[in-house]
Each structure stands twice: as C-alpha cells, then as structure tokens.
PDB file of C-alpha atoms in Angstrom:
ATOM      1  CA  MET A   1       6.596  31.350  18.857  1.00 94.00           C
ATOM      2  CA  LYS A   2       9.910  32.413  17.235  1.00 92.00           C
ATOM      3  CA  THR A   3      11.197  30.827  14.465  1.00 96.00           C
ATOM      4  CA  ALA A   4      14.610  29.952  13.432  1.00 94.00           C
ATOM      5  CA  HIS A   5      15.066  32.352  11.086  1.00 93.00           C
ATOM      6  CA  ASP A   6      13.901  34.845  13.772  1.00 95.00           C
ATOM      7  CA  LEU A   7      17.033  34.146  16.284  1.00 94.00           C
ATOM      8  CA  VAL A   8      19.541  34.346  13.834  1.00 95.00           C
ATOM      9  CA  ALA A   9      18.169  37.598  12.679  1.00 94.00           C
ATOM     10  CA  THR A  10      18.048  39.007  16.338  1.00 95.00           C
ATOM     11  CA  ALA A  11      21.633  36.860  16.411  1.00 96.00           C
ATOM     12  CA  LYS A  12      23.424  38.065  13.037  1.00 95.00           C
ATOM     13  CA  SER A  13      21.709  42.244  14.580  1.00 95.00           C
ATOM     14  CA  ARG A  14      23.581  42.390  17.373  1.00 96.00           C
ATOM     15  CA  VAL A  15      27.334  40.114  15.919  1.00 97.00           C
ATOM     16  CA  GLN A  16      29.753  41.856  14.170  1.00 97.00           C
ATOM     17  CA  GLU A  17      29.653  39.295  10.875  1.00 97.00           C
ATOM     18  CA  ILE A  18      32.842  39.634   8.033  1.00 97.00           C
ATOM     19  CA  ALA A  19      32.247  40.763   4.802  1.00 97.00           C
ATOM     20  CA  LEU A  20      34.087  37.504   2.430  1.00 96.00           C
ATOM     21  CA  ALA A  21      36.733  40.217   1.280  1.00 96.00           C
ATOM     22  CA  ASP A  22      37.922  40.994   4.558  1.00 97.00           C
ATOM     23  CA  ALA A  23      37.283  37.125   6.136  1.00 96.00           C
ATOM     24  CA  GLU A  24      40.781  36.321   5.007  1.00 96.00           C
ATOM     25  CA  GLN A  25      42.646  38.783   6.991  1.00 97.00           C
ATOM     26  CA  ALA A  26      40.497  38.889   9.763  1.00 97.00           C
ATOM     27  CA  ILE A  27      41.061  34.703  10.378  1.00 97.00           C
ATOM     28  CA  ARG A  28      44.637  35.680   9.884  1.00 97.00           C
ATOM     29  CA  ASN A  29      44.618  38.011  12.180  1.00 98.00           C
ATOM     30  CA  ALA A  30      41.566  35.960  14.843  1.00 98.00           C
ATOM     31  CA  ASP A  31      43.197  33.642  17.279  1.00 98.00           C
ATOM     32  CA  VAL A  32      41.205  30.847  16.906  1.00 98.00           C
ATOM     33  CA  LEU A  33      39.488  30.253  13.373  1.00 98.00           C
ATOM     34  CA  VAL A  34      36.146  27.743  14.160  1.00 98.00           C
ATOM     35  CA  ASP A  35      33.855  25.829  12.199  1.00 98.00           C
ATOM     36  CA  VAL A  36      30.422  24.823  14.784  1.00 98.00           C
ATOM     37  CA  ARG A  37      28.949  22.632  11.299  1.00 98.00           C
ATOM     38  CA  GLU A  38      28.915  18.945  11.958  1.00 96.00           C
ATOM     39  CA  ALA A  39      31.264  16.851  12.511  1.00 94.00           C
ATOM     40  CA  ASP A  40      30.117  15.531   8.900  1.00 95.00           C
ATOM     41  CA  GLU A  41      30.209  18.000   6.577  1.00 96.00           C
ATOM     42  CA  TYR A  42      33.800  19.679   9.078  1.00 96.00           C
ATOM     43  CA  ALA A  43      34.607  16.091   7.558  1.00 94.00           C
ATOM     44  CA  ALA A  44      34.369  16.627   3.923  1.00 94.00           C
ATOM     45  CA  GLY A  45      36.063  20.102   3.826  1.00 96.00           C
ATOM     46  CA  HIS A  46      36.240  22.511   5.519  1.00 97.00           C
ATOM     47  CA  LEU A  47      38.343  26.250   5.947  1.00 97.00           C
ATOM     48  CA  THR A  48      42.878  25.153   6.675  1.00 95.00           C
ATOM     49  CA  GLY A  49      43.297  25.719   9.875  1.00 96.00           C
ATOM     50  CA  ALA A  50      39.315  25.903  11.713  1.00 97.00           C
ATOM     51  CA  ALA A  51      39.053  23.818  14.806  1.00 96.00           C
ATOM     52  CA  HIS A  52      36.222  22.092  14.747  1.00 97.00           C
ATOM     53  CA  MET A  53      33.243  22.296  17.397  1.00 97.00           C
ATOM     54  CA  SER A  54      29.387  21.896  16.454  1.00 96.00           C
ATOM     55  CA  ARG A  55      27.487  24.293  17.191  1.00 96.00           C
ATOM     56  CA  GLY A  56      25.423  22.005  19.477  1.00 94.00           C
ATOM     57  CA  MET A  57      29.260  21.668  21.702  1.00 95.00           C
ATOM     58  CA  LEU A  58      30.559  25.153  21.701  1.00 96.00           C
ATOM     59  CA  GLU A  59      29.923  26.274  24.181  1.00 96.00           C
ATOM     60  CA  PHE A  60      31.017  23.557  26.645  1.00 96.00           C
ATOM     61  CA  LYS A  61      34.189  23.031  24.534  1.00 96.00           C
ATOM     62  CA  PHE A  62      35.309  26.788  25.128  1.00 96.00           C
ATOM     63  CA  SER A  63      34.582  26.201  29.083  1.00 95.00           C
ATOM     64  CA  ALA A  64      37.139  22.796  29.205  1.00 95.00           C
ATOM     65  CA  ASN A  65      39.704  24.371  27.516  1.00 95.00           C
ATOM     66  CA  PRO A  66      41.767  26.574  29.152  1.00 95.00           C
ATOM     67  CA  ALA A  67      43.512  27.654  25.701  1.00 94.00           C
ATOM     68  CA  LEU A  68      40.361  29.780  24.696  1.00 95.00           C
ATOM     69  CA  GLU A  69      39.509  30.730  28.658  1.00 93.00           C
ATOM     70  CA  SER A  70      40.655  34.112  27.850  1.00 96.00           C
ATOM     71  CA  ARG A  71      38.109  36.508  26.857  1.00 96.00           C
ATOM     72  CA  ASP A  72      40.060  38.798  24.828  1.00 97.00           C
ATOM     73  CA  LEU A  73      40.425  35.877  22.705  1.00 97.00           C
ATOM     74  CA  LYS A  74      40.332  36.963  18.680  1.00 98.00           C
ATOM     75  CA  VAL A  75      37.675  34.513  17.323  1.00 98.00           C
ATOM     76  CA  VAL A  76      36.495  33.745  14.088  1.00 98.00           C
ATOM     77  CA  LEU A  77      33.269  31.606  13.805  1.00 98.00           C
ATOM     78  CA  TYR A  78      31.572  30.033   9.833  1.00 98.00           C
ATOM     79  CA  CYS A  79      29.175  27.936   9.411  1.00 98.00           C
ATOM     80  CA  LYS A  80      27.829  25.947   5.691  1.00 98.00           C
ATOM     81  CA  THR A  81      25.888  29.468   5.157  1.00 97.00           C
ATOM     82  CA  SER A  82      26.291  31.771   7.802  1.00 96.00           C
ATOM     83  CA  GLY A  83      23.127  31.433  10.326  1.00 97.00           C
ATOM     84  CA  ARG A  84      25.038  28.139  12.443  1.00 98.00           C
ATOM     85  CA  ALA A  85      28.041  31.039  13.118  1.00 98.00           C
ATOM     86  CA  ALA A  86      25.740  34.440  14.364  1.00 98.00           C
ATOM     87  CA  LEU A  87      24.092  32.322  17.046  1.00 97.00           C
ATOM     88  CA  ALA A  88      26.997  30.777  17.969  1.00 98.00           C
ATOM     89  CA  ALA A  89      29.173  34.128  17.676  1.00 98.00           C
ATOM     90  CA  ALA A  90      25.679  35.518  20.261  1.00 98.00           C
ATOM     91  CA  ALA A  91      26.315  31.955  23.046  1.00 98.00           C
ATOM     92  CA  LEU A  92      29.620  33.549  22.977  1.00 98.00           C
ATOM     93  CA  GLN A  93      29.249  37.174  23.048  1.00 98.00           C
ATOM     94  CA  ASP A  94      26.861  36.225  26.269  1.00 97.00           C
ATOM     95  CA  MET A  95      29.599  34.262  27.475  1.00 97.00           C
ATOM     96  CA  GLY A  96      31.411  37.152  27.629  1.00 97.00           C
ATOM     97  CA  TYR A  97      34.297  36.751  25.403  1.00 98.00           C
ATOM     98  CA  LEU A  98      34.416  40.367  23.758  1.00 97.00           C
ATOM     99  CA  ASN A  99      36.552  39.618  19.614  1.00 97.00           C
ATOM    100  CA  VAL A 100      33.343  37.056  18.188  1.00 98.00           C
ATOM    101  CA  GLN A 101      33.268  37.457  14.455  1.00 98.00           C
ATOM    102  CA  SER A 102      31.429  35.479  12.113  1.00 98.00           C
ATOM    103  CA  LEU A 103      31.526  34.932   8.260  1.00 98.00           C
ATOM    104  CA  ALA A 104      29.042  36.309   6.227  1.00 97.00           C
ATOM    105  CA  GLY A 105      27.442  33.709   4.190  1.00 97.00           C
ATOM    106  CA  GLY A 106      29.653  31.348   5.672  1.00 98.00           C
ATOM    107  CA  TYR A 107      30.971  27.938   3.689  1.00 98.00           C
ATOM    108  CA  ASP A 108      29.292  27.702   1.001  1.00 98.00           C
ATOM    109  CA  ALA A 109      30.236  32.197  -0.426  1.00 97.00           C
ATOM    110  CA  TRP A 110      33.940  31.498   0.982  1.00 97.00           C
ATOM    111  CA  THR A 111      34.568  28.520  -1.835  1.00 97.00           C
ATOM    112  CA  ALA A 112      32.421  29.945  -4.418  1.00 97.00           C
ATOM    113  CA  ALA A 113      35.049  32.319  -4.262  1.00 97.00           C
ATOM    114  CA  GLY A 114      37.662  29.252  -4.873  1.00 96.00           C
ATOM    115  CA  LYS A 115      39.205  30.765  -2.004  1.00 96.00           C
ATOM    116  CA  PRO A 116      41.533  28.062  -0.162  1.00 94.00           C
ATOM    117  CA  ILE A 117      39.748  24.134   2.061  1.00 95.00           C
ATOM    118  CA  THR A 118      41.412  21.359   3.783  1.00 94.00           C
ATOM    119  CA  LYS A 119      39.851  18.337   2.300  1.00 88.00           C
ATOM    120  CA  PRO A 120      40.548  14.869   4.117  1.00 77.00           C
ATOM    121  CA  GLU A 121      42.665  12.417   2.100  1.00 74.00           C
ATOM    122  CA  THR A 122      41.555   9.410   0.957  1.00 68.00           C
ATOM    123  CA  PRO A 123      43.582   5.967   1.447  1.00 69.00           C
ATOM    124  CA  SER A 124      44.991   4.723  -1.412  1.00 71.00           C
ATOM    125  CA  PHE A 125      45.796   1.180  -0.628  1.00 75.00           C
ATOM    126  CA  GLU A 126      47.482  -0.251  -3.950  1.00 73.00           C
TER     127      GLU A 126
END
C-alpha cells in the first residue's frame, strides 16, 4: 500500500521542480502562479500575484475557467513545502498541460529566504 509520501515521491519524479534560486525568473515568465494550499494558509500570506486554488479543487477550477484552458499555459505551483504542489503539477500534466512547474521547498523555503509575500491588512477601527 502506498503512503502519501510515496505518492509525492512519484509525482516529484515526473514533474519539473524549480530551485528557489530560479523561482523569481520562472514566476515572471509564468502565465499563472497558483497557491495550492488551503484558504486559511493563503489568507495568512502568499506569494505576490498568486491565485488561490486549493489542491482539492485544482482540476475543477482549471476545467471551469476559460482563461486556463490552453494547454500551453506556463503554470508555476507552490504549497507549504512542495508535496501538494508536486501532486498538483502531476495532475495538471495528466490533464494535458505542457508547461507546469512546482516550487521546490514551497512557501516555507520562499519565506525563509526573505523573499516578498503579500499578507492581508488588518482593518483599523480607530
């Protein structure tokens, strides 16, 4: 029986992971940057310009959005540490997307390197 780690390892063996050093350029070249973490994780902070599509809804959101139907789109995905993003990248490849990349180390590696993120602003009631 396979574990979640087995599935992630298999996905990582078939998808292209971007090293953190190359991530900013890959994101600039991408047509879409997708955060596949859960909504509360995204709301706590995310890479600037990232669209939120939780891992569980990714295939449905890509299928339902005409702006995402081109299989030539350049897609960069990330999650907390890279497991969910690898699974998401493999799923998009299975759907026929040709230019899918996953950020190695995910959000945690990005923030540990001091790279910019967007956080929601807390409303002021003064």
